[in-house]
Backbone as JSON, one array per atom type, in Angstrom:
{
  "sequence": "MPTIALRQVGGSVAMVIPPAFLEALKLSVGSKVDLSLNDNQLVINPARPKVKYSLEELLRQSDFEAARNEESQSWLSEPAIGKEIL",
  "N": [[93.88, 160.44, -67.64], [95.27, 157.55, -68.88], [95.67, 154.3, -67.33], [98.14, 151.88, -67.54], [99.35, 148.51, -68.02], [102.44, 147.01, -67.29], [104.33, 144.84, -69.39], [105.81, 141.61, -69.84], [108.4, 141.06, -72.07], [110.28, 138.94, -73.58], [113.41, 139.13, -72.1], [112.94, 141.6, -71.09], [110.95, 144.4, -69.91], [107.99, 145.78, -71.13], [106.08, 148.64, -72.23], [102.93, 149.63, -73.29], [102.1, 152.27, -75.32], [99.49, 154.53, -75.59], [97.8, 155.38, -78.68], [97.01, 158.13, -78.92], [98.86, 159.5, -77.34], [101.22, 158.91, -78.7], [100.72, 160.21, -81.13], [100.53, 162.88, -80.26], [103.15, 163.36, -79.49], [104.42, 162.96, -81.82], [105.49, 160.4, -82.42], [106.38, 157.09, -83.48], [106.44, 153.55, -84.28], [109.7, 152.45, -83.83], [110.72, 154.94, -83.32], [113.07, 156.93, -81.51], [113.57, 157.49, -78.05], [114.27, 159.45, -75.11], [114.85, 158.49, -71.8], [114.17, 159.4, -68.45], [114.4, 159.98, -64.91], [112.4, 161.87, -62.79], [111.79, 163.34, -59.86], [110.86, 160.84, -58.83], [109.32, 160.01, -60.97], [108.77, 158.52, -64.12], [110.01, 159.85, -67.04], [109.44, 160.42, -70.41], [110.82, 161.5, -73.35], [110.88, 162.64, -76.75], [113.76, 161.66, -78.52], [116.44, 163.84, -79.07], [118.05, 164.6, -82.08], [121.45, 163.7, -82.43], [123.92, 166.01, -82.93], [126.35, 166.09, -85.4], [129.57, 167.06, -86.32], [131.86, 167.78, -88.92], [135.46, 167.72, -89.13], [136.27, 169.78, -90.75], [134.08, 171.56, -90.6], [134.2, 172.28, -87.89], [136.71, 173.53, -87.76], [136.23, 175.67, -89.44], [134.66, 177.26, -87.86], [136.4, 178.18, -86.0], [138.37, 180.7, -84.43], [141.34, 181.58, -85.21], [142.9, 183.73, -84.69], [142.24, 184.69, -82.28], [143.0, 185.76, -78.96], [144.77, 183.76, -76.62], [143.56, 182.4, -73.62], [144.64, 182.3, -70.16], [144.5, 179.67, -69.17], [144.44, 178.09, -71.53], [146.92, 178.78, -72.64], [148.63, 177.83, -70.65], [148.11, 175.08, -70.83], [149.04, 174.54, -73.42], [151.71, 175.02, -73.03], [152.67, 172.97, -71.53], [154.79, 170.08, -71.18], [154.98, 167.28, -73.5], [153.35, 164.25, -72.67], [152.65, 161.72, -73.49], [152.38, 160.17, -76.62], [151.56, 162.3, -78.11], [151.54, 164.93, -80.53], [152.16, 168.27, -80.96]],
  "CA": [[95.15, 159.82, -67.96], [95.07, 156.1, -68.82], [96.56, 153.44, -66.57], [98.53, 150.75, -68.38], [100.08, 147.45, -67.34], [103.74, 146.65, -67.87], [104.29, 143.47, -69.9], [107.07, 140.91, -70.03], [108.73, 140.79, -73.47], [111.61, 138.33, -73.5], [114.06, 139.46, -70.83], [112.68, 143.01, -70.78], [109.58, 144.79, -69.57], [107.54, 146.75, -72.13], [104.91, 149.45, -71.9], [102.18, 149.99, -74.49], [101.77, 153.7, -75.28], [98.27, 154.76, -76.36], [98.0, 156.12, -79.93], [96.87, 159.59, -78.75], [100.13, 159.99, -76.81], [102.18, 158.82, -79.79], [100.42, 161.28, -82.09], [100.86, 164.18, -79.65], [104.61, 163.49, -79.45], [104.92, 162.65, -83.16], [106.29, 159.19, -82.31], [105.84, 155.9, -84.12], [107.29, 152.38, -84.08], [111.08, 152.7, -84.24], [111.18, 156.25, -82.84], [113.97, 156.88, -80.36], [113.17, 158.37, -76.96], [115.15, 159.56, -73.95], [114.17, 158.19, -70.54], [114.8, 159.99, -67.27], [113.61, 159.97, -63.68], [112.26, 163.21, -62.25], [110.95, 163.26, -58.66], [110.29, 159.5, -58.78], [108.43, 159.8, -62.11], [109.42, 158.18, -65.38], [109.75, 160.88, -68.04], [109.82, 159.98, -71.75], [110.85, 162.6, -74.32], [111.47, 162.28, -78.05], [115.21, 161.86, -78.53], [116.92, 164.89, -79.97], [119.13, 164.06, -82.92], [122.8, 164.09, -82.03], [124.55, 166.82, -83.97], [127.72, 165.67, -85.71], [130.29, 168.04, -87.12], [133.11, 167.3, -89.52], [136.61, 168.52, -88.72], [136.25, 171.0, -91.58], [133.08, 172.47, -90.03], [134.71, 172.8, -86.61], [137.81, 174.46, -88.03], [135.66, 176.86, -90.05], [134.1, 178.07, -86.78], [137.47, 178.57, -85.08], [139.03, 181.99, -84.62], [142.74, 181.31, -84.93], [143.54, 184.99, -84.31], [141.8, 185.06, -80.93], [144.02, 185.65, -77.92], [144.62, 182.59, -75.76], [143.43, 182.72, -72.2], [145.73, 181.77, -69.34], [144.37, 178.21, -69.09], [144.87, 177.52, -72.82], [148.35, 178.98, -72.78], [149.27, 176.91, -69.71], [147.97, 173.74, -71.39], [149.92, 174.44, -74.58], [153.1, 175.12, -72.58], [153.04, 171.74, -70.83], [155.54, 169.12, -72.01], [154.25, 166.1, -73.95], [153.4, 163.16, -71.71], [152.54, 160.47, -74.25], [152.86, 160.22, -78.0], [150.9, 163.38, -78.83], [152.41, 165.89, -81.21], [151.48, 169.57, -81.14]],
  "C": [[94.98, 158.3, -67.82], [96.09, 155.41, -67.91], [96.86, 152.23, -67.44], [99.28, 149.73, -67.53], [101.4, 147.21, -68.06], [103.68, 145.18, -68.26], [105.7, 142.91, -70.04], [107.25, 140.64, -71.52], [110.15, 140.25, -73.48], [112.19, 138.61, -72.12], [113.81, 140.89, -70.39], [111.23, 143.2, -70.37], [109.19, 145.89, -70.55], [106.29, 147.47, -71.65], [104.23, 149.81, -73.22], [101.75, 151.45, -74.33], [100.54, 153.93, -76.14], [98.52, 155.64, -77.59], [97.91, 157.64, -79.77], [98.17, 160.21, -78.23], [101.19, 159.99, -77.91], [101.97, 159.95, -80.8], [100.83, 162.64, -81.53], [102.36, 164.43, -79.65], [105.25, 163.23, -80.81], [105.89, 161.46, -83.13], [105.59, 158.05, -83.05], [106.78, 154.74, -83.81], [108.68, 152.7, -84.62], [111.6, 154.06, -83.81], [112.1, 156.06, -81.64], [113.51, 157.9, -79.33], [114.25, 158.38, -75.88], [114.31, 159.29, -72.71], [114.92, 158.86, -69.4], [113.85, 159.83, -66.09], [113.59, 161.38, -63.13], [111.29, 163.14, -61.07], [110.16, 161.95, -58.62], [109.23, 159.26, -59.87], [109.27, 159.46, -63.34], [109.02, 159.22, -66.42], [110.28, 160.38, -69.38], [109.72, 161.18, -72.68], [111.38, 162.09, -75.65], [112.96, 162.58, -78.02], [115.56, 162.96, -79.5], [118.04, 164.3, -80.81], [120.48, 164.58, -82.44], [123.45, 164.82, -83.21], [125.98, 166.34, -84.16], [128.34, 166.71, -86.62], [131.52, 167.38, -87.72], [134.24, 168.18, -89.0], [136.62, 169.84, -89.48], [135.26, 172.03, -91.01], [133.57, 173.09, -88.72], [135.82, 173.81, -86.83], [137.29, 175.76, -88.63], [135.09, 177.81, -88.99], [135.17, 178.63, -85.85], [138.05, 179.93, -85.45], [140.49, 181.81, -84.22], [143.51, 182.56, -84.53], [143.18, 185.4, -82.89], [142.94, 184.86, -79.93], [143.73, 184.42, -77.06], [144.47, 183.05, -74.32], [144.54, 182.0, -71.43], [145.69, 180.24, -69.28], [144.85, 177.55, -70.39], [146.37, 177.63, -72.99], [149.12, 178.02, -71.88], [149.25, 175.49, -70.27], [148.92, 173.54, -72.56], [151.4, 174.46, -74.19], [153.58, 173.85, -71.88], [153.83, 170.82, -71.75], [154.66, 167.93, -72.39], [154.42, 164.98, -72.94], [153.4, 161.82, -72.43], [153.12, 160.64, -75.63], [152.2, 161.34, -78.8], [151.93, 164.31, -79.45], [151.6, 167.16, -81.39], [152.19, 170.37, -82.19]]
}
């Protein structure tokens, strides 16, 4: 496992990732990654694309005939507090 030095780039600190690591993770310049700390180790993973749904797609997945549970019914029975309209 190679040891690398952190470098100053403007007001940030940068790390050079060896090409073999980039190839193994299918990353390139401009790729987005998620950073996390795990047991005092920096973990870098390719960012998963954020799934976006349209209102139409969400409504298509809804079962409007399904029975409401107690929590949903309680929420729907509450009086309006702001400017919402149900």
